């Protein structure tokens, strides 16, 4: 089991970094590949190698129709797995008819498999190609040449996976950069909006979820008195205190200048309010830059089935503004105290 898990991690069989680009890749490669194979089809016909000519011609037709569909953003008429299988048969037939010259087609076929198939299937098909080519070469070309083919094909397969792993890492780094606040390391507003929308789907399955919003009290005063460098350090310290106390699946966001949000999946309002109170006290008692006593006001609202992200955010914001109006440095749960008049934002 552990070895299987290591293999899956190394080959990243569940990674689909190329999926959004697969249609574009198929459109770009299929039509030129179909044209490139035409001279070989004609040559085999002229020399009477009818079987090989027919196999390559079938591959050309499939490449053409799939490439044409991809260029129009249509589903492939021939499934990509079938296309990969046909290309694999072309390699085997070329090797059987032409010896080492036919084996050369195995190398581009390995790359094509990873471009057109999900990574797990690509690994399966490419492994079959490496093993089958090696066995056919051993039977027809001898041990020495078969060993060289096996080694170079295996090395090519390993290189493809290494490059794809690097692409996965770069894509993940770019994604993290796009959804992370550079100052505090918390997620940013963009990721916050995505997660609120996702909660609607999980709520339909019966999962509870609660949202906290925490706003640093009198933060403008800190910036005006001590400068923005001290203010930035206060925000980093507040973020670190929240991260140290949150659960593994909880998500912290910086959604405004001095405003944070904490999304608590599987947590009810009562438990969330208790956590909010712990956070409030920890921040109040923490050592802060310039010896400041920093406090936060917190609004709490659990998700109600049928809530839109906007309605949920409005309810937690109303609780936060009520905490501000009642004197700051406190936790208010949505619906626990009804204000006498509509809540209006107050200066912080």
Short mmCIF file of C-alpha atoms in Angstrom, two decimals:
data_model
loop_
_atom_site.label_atom_id
_atom_site.label_comp_id
_atom_site.label_asym_id
_atom_site.label_seq_id
_atom_site.Cartn_x
_atom_site.Cartn_y
_atom_site.Cartn_z
CA UNK A 1 0.00 0.00 0.00
CA UNK A 2 2.79 2.42 0.90
CA UNK A 3 4.70 1.64 -2.29
CA UNK A 4 1.53 2.19 -4.32
CA UNK A 5 0.98 5.53 -2.61
CA UNK A 6 4.58 6.55 -3.35
CA UNK A 7 4.14 5.62 -7.00
CA UNK A 8 0.94 7.65 -7.23
CA UNK A 9 2.67 10.64 -5.60
CA UNK A 10 5.71 10.42 -7.86
CA UNK A 11 3.74 9.97 -11.07
CA UNK A 12 0.95 12.23 -9.74
CA UNK A 13 -1.69 10.09 -11.37
CA UNK A 14 -4.48 12.33 -10.04
CA UNK A 15 -2.89 15.51 -11.38
CA UNK A 16 -4.57 17.07 -14.38
CA UNK A 17 -2.57 20.21 -15.03
CA UNK A 18 -2.94 19.70 -18.80
CA UNK A 19 -6.70 19.11 -18.74
CA UNK A 20 -7.72 22.74 -19.44
CA UNK A 21 -5.37 22.79 -22.44
CA UNK A 22 -6.00 19.32 -23.88
CA UNK A 23 -8.43 20.47 -26.56
CA UNK A 24 -5.99 23.15 -27.71
CA UNK A 25 -3.14 20.62 -27.77
CA UNK A 26 -5.16 18.12 -29.80
CA UNK A 27 -6.17 20.84 -32.28
CA UNK A 28 -2.55 21.99 -32.65
CA UNK A 29 -1.00 18.52 -33.02
CA UNK A 30 -3.55 16.33 -34.78
CA UNK A 31 -3.87 18.06 -38.14
CA UNK A 32 -0.09 18.54 -38.70
CA UNK A 33 0.54 14.95 -37.56
CA UNK A 34 -2.02 13.63 -40.06
CA UNK A 35 -0.29 15.53 -42.87
CA UNK A 36 3.16 14.45 -41.70
CA UNK A 37 2.18 10.78 -41.93
CA UNK A 38 0.88 11.08 -45.50
CA UNK A 39 4.27 10.56 -47.24
CA UNK A 40 4.89 7.43 -45.16
CA UNK A 41 1.49 6.02 -46.12
CA UNK A 42 2.21 6.63 -49.81
CA UNK A 43 5.70 5.11 -49.54
CA UNK A 44 4.40 1.93 -47.91
CA UNK A 45 1.75 1.61 -50.63
CA UNK A 46 4.36 1.98 -53.36
CA UNK A 47 6.51 -0.73 -51.79
CA UNK A 48 3.56 -3.07 -51.30
CA UNK A 49 3.47 -2.91 -47.50
CA UNK A 50 -0.32 -2.82 -47.52
CA UNK A 51 -0.91 -3.74 -43.88
CA UNK A 52 1.34 -1.01 -42.54
CA UNK A 53 -0.07 1.52 -45.01
CA UNK A 54 -3.64 0.75 -43.89
CA UNK A 55 -2.78 1.08 -40.19
CA UNK A 56 -1.07 4.46 -40.73
CA UNK A 57 -3.95 5.63 -42.93
CA UNK A 58 -6.43 4.80 -40.16
CA UNK A 59 -4.30 6.79 -37.71
CA UNK A 60 -4.30 9.72 -40.17
CA UNK A 61 -8.08 9.69 -40.48
CA UNK A 62 -8.57 9.56 -36.70
CA UNK A 63 -6.05 12.35 -36.17
CA UNK A 64 -7.78 14.47 -38.80
CA UNK A 65 -11.34 14.05 -37.51
CA UNK A 66 -10.35 14.53 -33.86
CA UNK A 67 -8.19 17.55 -34.69
CA UNK A 68 -10.97 19.11 -36.76
CA UNK A 69 -13.45 18.59 -33.89
CA UNK A 70 -11.01 20.05 -31.37
CA UNK A 71 -10.44 23.14 -33.51
CA UNK A 72 -14.21 23.73 -33.33
CA UNK A 73 -14.37 22.98 -29.58
CA UNK A 74 -16.46 19.87 -30.21
CA UNK A 75 -16.16 16.48 -28.46
CA UNK A 76 -13.77 14.09 -30.25
CA UNK A 77 -15.60 11.70 -32.62
CA UNK A 78 -13.04 9.03 -31.71
CA UNK A 79 -12.18 8.80 -27.97
CA UNK A 80 -8.61 9.82 -27.23
CA UNK A 81 -7.91 6.44 -25.65
CA UNK A 82 -8.85 4.79 -28.96
CA UNK A 83 -6.57 7.24 -30.78
CA UNK A 84 -3.69 6.37 -28.45
CA UNK A 85 -4.36 2.66 -29.02
CA UNK A 86 -4.27 3.14 -32.80
CA UNK A 87 -0.97 5.04 -32.57
CA UNK A 88 0.39 2.25 -30.39
CA UNK A 89 -0.58 -0.32 -33.04
CA UNK A 90 1.17 1.82 -35.67
CA UNK A 91 4.36 1.69 -33.60
CA UNK A 92 4.17 -2.09 -33.21
CA UNK A 93 3.42 -2.61 -36.91
CA UNK A 94 6.25 -0.29 -37.97
CA UNK A 95 8.67 -2.10 -35.69
CA UNK A 96 7.57 -5.49 -37.04
CA UNK A 97 7.85 -4.42 -40.69
CA UNK A 98 10.80 -2.02 -40.57
CA UNK A 99 12.89 -3.02 -37.58
CA UNK A 100 14.78 -0.23 -35.83
CA UNK A 101 13.39 2.44 -38.17
CA UNK A 102 9.88 1.61 -37.01
CA UNK A 103 10.91 1.77 -33.36
CA UNK A 104 11.70 5.47 -33.75
CA UNK A 105 7.96 6.23 -33.79
CA UNK A 106 7.66 5.04 -30.20
CA UNK A 107 9.26 8.23 -28.86
CA UNK A 108 6.78 10.82 -30.20
CA UNK A 109 3.95 8.42 -29.37
CA UNK A 110 4.94 8.52 -25.69
CA UNK A 111 4.65 12.30 -25.70
CA UNK A 112 1.34 12.27 -27.59
CA UNK A 113 -0.17 9.89 -25.02
CA UNK A 114 0.55 12.35 -22.20
CA UNK A 115 -0.84 15.24 -24.22
CA UNK A 116 -4.18 13.62 -25.10
CA UNK A 117 -4.90 11.31 -22.14
CA UNK A 118 -5.39 11.78 -18.40
CA UNK A 119 -2.09 11.11 -16.68
CA UNK A 120 -3.05 7.75 -15.20
CA UNK A 121 -4.16 6.35 -18.56
CA UNK A 122 -1.14 7.88 -20.28
CA UNK A 123 1.17 6.07 -17.87
CA UNK A 124 -0.62 2.78 -18.56
CA UNK A 125 -0.50 3.12 -22.36
CA UNK A 126 3.09 4.37 -22.42
CA UNK A 127 4.22 1.54 -20.13
CA UNK A 128 2.67 -0.97 -22.53
CA UNK A 129 4.54 0.72 -25.40
CA UNK A 130 7.89 0.52 -23.59
CA UNK A 131 7.44 -3.13 -22.62
CA UNK A 132 6.00 -4.29 -25.95
CA UNK A 133 8.59 -2.47 -28.06
CA UNK A 134 11.36 -3.97 -25.94
CA UNK A 135 9.97 -7.49 -26.33
CA UNK A 136 9.40 -7.14 -30.09
CA UNK A 137 12.90 -5.70 -30.49
CA UNK A 138 14.36 -8.55 -28.42
CA UNK A 139 12.70 -11.09 -30.70
CA UNK A 140 13.63 -9.43 -33.99
CA UNK A 141 16.67 -7.21 -33.36
CA UNK A 142 18.62 -8.95 -30.63
CA UNK A 143 19.40 -8.42 -26.98
CA UNK A 144 21.79 -5.47 -27.31
CA UNK A 145 19.50 -3.30 -29.42
CA UNK A 146 16.44 -4.28 -27.41
CA UNK A 147 18.21 -3.24 -24.20
CA UNK A 148 19.11 0.13 -25.69
CA UNK A 149 15.54 0.70 -26.84
CA UNK A 150 14.17 -0.26 -23.42
CA UNK A 151 16.60 2.03 -21.61
CA UNK A 152 16.06 5.06 -23.85
CA UNK A 153 12.27 4.66 -23.87
CA UNK A 154 12.17 4.27 -20.09
CA UNK A 155 14.39 7.33 -19.71
CA UNK A 156 12.09 9.29 -22.03
CA UNK A 157 9.08 8.19 -20.00
CA UNK A 158 10.78 9.28 -16.77
CA UNK A 159 11.72 12.66 -18.28
CA UNK A 160 8.15 13.28 -19.40
CA UNK A 161 6.90 12.67 -15.87
CA UNK A 162 9.61 14.87 -14.32
CA UNK A 163 8.70 17.74 -16.64
CA UNK A 164 4.98 17.30 -15.90
CA UNK A 165 5.74 17.31 -12.16
CA UNK A 166 7.57 20.62 -12.57
CA UNK A 167 4.63 22.00 -14.55
CA UNK A 168 2.28 20.87 -11.75
CA UNK A 169 4.46 22.59 -9.14
CA UNK A 170 4.63 25.82 -11.15
CA UNK A 171 0.90 25.79 -11.75
CA UNK A 172 0.24 25.22 -8.04
CA UNK A 173 2.64 28.04 -7.12
CA UNK A 174 0.90 30.42 -9.52
CA UNK A 175 -2.50 29.41 -8.18
CA UNK A 176 -1.36 29.91 -4.58
CA UNK A 177 0.05 33.29 -5.47
CA UNK A 178 -3.23 34.29 -7.13
CA UNK A 179 -5.36 33.40 -4.09
CA UNK A 180 -3.00 34.32 -1.23
CA UNK A 181 -2.53 37.66 0.52
CA UNK A 182 1.17 38.50 0.25
CA UNK A 183 1.32 40.38 3.57
CA UNK A 184 -0.27 37.88 5.95
CA UNK A 185 -0.17 34.56 4.07
CA UNK A 186 -3.94 34.20 4.50
CA UNK A 187 -6.15 33.56 1.49
CA UNK A 188 -7.36 36.67 -0.32
CA UNK A 189 -10.78 38.03 -1.24
CA UNK A 190 -10.86 36.13 -4.53
CA UNK A 191 -10.48 32.78 -2.77
CA UNK A 192 -12.99 33.89 -0.13
CA UNK A 193 -15.69 34.45 -2.77
CA UNK A 194 -14.90 31.06 -4.34
CA UNK A 195 -15.21 29.24 -1.02
CA UNK A 196 -18.49 30.91 -0.08
CA UNK A 197 -19.95 29.78 -3.38
CA UNK A 198 -18.67 26.25 -2.75
CA UNK A 199 -20.37 26.12 0.66
CA UNK A 200 -23.75 26.23 -1.11
CA UNK A 201 -22.96 22.83 -2.63
CA UNK A 202 -21.78 21.20 0.60
CA UNK A 203 -24.75 22.65 2.54
CA UNK A 204 -27.10 20.72 0.25
CA UNK A 205 -25.43 17.55 1.55
CA UNK A 206 -26.20 18.48 5.16
CA UNK A 207 -22.82 19.85 6.22
CA UNK A 208 -22.94 22.75 8.67
CA UNK A 209 -20.62 25.71 8.23
CA UNK A 210 -20.06 28.94 10.12
CA UNK A 211 -18.31 32.15 9.16
CA UNK A 212 -16.46 34.58 11.43
CA UNK A 213 -15.38 38.06 10.43
CA UNK A 214 -12.76 39.75 12.60
CA UNK A 215 -11.96 43.44 12.29
CA UNK A 216 -8.99 45.06 14.05
CA UNK A 217 -10.31 47.88 16.25
CA UNK A 218 -8.95 51.41 15.71
CA UNK A 219 -6.48 50.18 13.13
CA UNK A 220 -6.33 53.57 11.40
CA UNK A 221 -5.09 55.04 14.67
CA UNK A 222 -2.22 52.51 14.72
CA UNK A 223 -1.20 53.44 11.18
CA UNK A 224 -1.46 57.19 11.83
CA UNK A 225 0.50 57.02 15.11
CA UNK A 226 3.19 54.42 14.40
CA UNK A 227 3.31 54.19 10.62
CA UNK A 228 2.28 51.58 8.08
CA UNK A 229 5.25 49.32 8.83
CA UNK A 230 3.98 48.82 12.37
CA UNK A 231 0.43 48.44 11.04
CA UNK A 232 1.58 45.72 8.65
CA UNK A 233 3.32 43.90 11.49
CA UNK A 234 0.12 44.07 13.57
CA UNK A 235 -1.80 42.43 10.71
CA UNK A 236 0.83 39.71 10.37
CA UNK A 237 0.70 39.08 14.12
CA UNK A 238 -3.10 38.89 14.18
CA UNK A 239 -3.05 36.49 11.23
CA UNK A 240 -0.46 34.29 12.96
CA UNK A 241 -2.51 34.16 16.17
CA UNK A 242 -5.60 33.06 14.28
CA UNK A 243 -3.68 30.42 12.28
CA UNK A 244 -2.19 29.00 15.48
CA UNK A 245 -5.66 28.37 16.93
CA UNK A 246 -7.71 27.33 13.89
CA UNK A 247 -8.36 23.71 12.96
CA UNK A 248 -6.68 22.05 9.99
CA UNK A 249 -9.72 22.38 7.69
CA UNK A 250 -10.58 25.94 8.73
CA UNK A 251 -9.72 28.61 6.17
CA UNK A 252 -8.42 32.08 6.99
CA UNK A 253 -8.90 34.99 4.58
CA UNK A 254 -7.89 38.62 4.58
CA UNK A 255 -10.89 40.26 2.95
CA UNK A 256 -10.15 43.92 3.63
CA UNK A 257 -7.46 46.23 4.91
CA UNK A 258 -7.74 45.12 8.54
CA UNK A 259 -10.60 42.65 8.20
CA UNK A 260 -10.19 38.88 8.30
CA UNK A 261 -12.67 36.04 7.80
CA UNK A 262 -12.48 32.52 9.17
CA UNK A 263 -14.53 29.81 7.49
CA UNK A 264 -15.34 26.88 9.79
CA UNK A 265 -16.71 23.81 7.95
CA UNK A 266 -18.58 21.31 10.10
CA UNK A 267 -18.92 23.82 12.93
CA UNK A 268 -22.14 25.22 14.42
CA UNK A 269 -22.71 28.77 15.63
CA UNK A 270 -22.28 27.93 19.33
CA UNK A 271 -18.92 26.23 18.85
CA UNK A 272 -17.83 28.99 16.47
CA UNK A 273 -18.76 31.70 18.97
CA UNK A 274 -16.65 29.95 21.62
CA UNK A 275 -13.70 29.86 19.23
CA UNK A 276 -14.26 33.53 18.38
CA UNK A 277 -14.11 34.42 22.06
CA UNK A 278 -10.84 32.50 22.47
CA UNK A 279 -9.36 34.34 19.51
CA UNK A 280 -10.57 37.69 20.80
CA UNK A 281 -8.91 37.12 24.18
CA UNK A 282 -5.68 35.81 22.66
CA UNK A 283 -5.34 38.85 20.42
CA UNK A 284 -6.15 41.23 23.25
CA UNK A 285 -3.52 39.62 25.51
CA UNK A 286 -0.84 39.16 22.82
CA UNK A 287 2.34 41.17 22.69
CA UNK A 288 2.08 43.54 19.75
CA UNK A 289 4.50 45.90 17.96
CA UNK A 290 5.17 49.23 19.70
CA UNK A 291 3.61 47.84 22.86
CA UNK A 292 0.10 48.35 21.53
CA UNK A 293 -2.95 46.62 22.98
CA UNK A 294 -4.79 45.38 19.90
CA UNK A 295 -8.37 44.19 20.04
CA UNK A 296 -10.77 42.81 17.47
CA UNK A 297 -14.52 42.87 16.97
CA UNK A 298 -16.02 39.61 15.70
CA UNK A 299 -19.22 38.75 13.88
CA UNK A 300 -20.47 35.15 13.72
CA UNK A 301 -23.09 33.67 11.39
CA UNK A 302 -23.81 30.06 10.52
CA UNK A 303 -24.83 29.11 7.01
CA UNK A 304 -28.56 28.59 6.49
CA UNK A 305 -29.70 26.30 3.69
CA UNK A 306 -30.87 28.52 0.87
CA UNK A 307 -28.47 31.33 1.78
CA UNK A 308 -26.72 32.93 -1.14
CA UNK A 309 -23.08 33.89 -0.48
CA UNK A 310 -24.15 37.53 -0.50
CA UNK A 311 -26.94 36.99 2.05
CA UNK A 312 -24.62 35.02 4.32
CA UNK A 313 -21.94 37.70 4.11
CA UNK A 314 -24.51 40.41 4.90
CA UNK A 315 -25.63 38.59 8.05
CA UNK A 316 -22.11 38.14 9.38
CA UNK A 317 -21.26 41.75 8.49
CA UNK A 318 -24.35 42.93 10.37
CA UNK A 319 -23.15 41.02 13.45
CA UNK A 320 -19.69 42.55 13.11
CA UNK A 321 -21.04 46.10 12.79
CA UNK A 322 -23.23 45.50 15.83
CA UNK A 323 -20.14 44.47 17.80
CA UNK A 324 -18.54 47.76 16.71
CA UNK A 325 -21.58 49.77 17.74
CA UNK A 326 -21.76 48.13 21.14
CA UNK A 327 -18.22 49.19 22.03
CA UNK A 328 -15.84 46.94 20.05
CA UNK A 329 -13.64 44.14 21.43
CA UNK A 330 -16.54 41.69 21.58
CA UNK A 331 -18.20 38.81 19.74
CA UNK A 332 -21.72 39.03 18.34
CA UNK A 333 -23.56 36.05 16.90
CA UNK A 334 -25.99 36.85 14.10
CA UNK A 335 -29.55 36.91 15.42
CA UNK A 336 -28.54 36.94 19.09
CA UNK A 337 -29.24 40.67 19.49
CA UNK A 338 -31.66 42.52 17.25
CA UNK A 339 -30.62 46.14 16.65
CA UNK A 340 -33.31 48.77 16.99
CA UNK A 341 -32.47 50.30 13.63
CA UNK A 342 -30.77 49.15 10.45
CA UNK A 343 -27.08 48.53 10.95
CA UNK A 344 -24.82 51.09 9.30
CA UNK A 345 -21.05 50.78 8.91
CA UNK A 346 -19.15 52.73 11.56
CA UNK A 347 -15.67 54.14 11.47
CA UNK A 348 -12.90 51.91 12.75
#
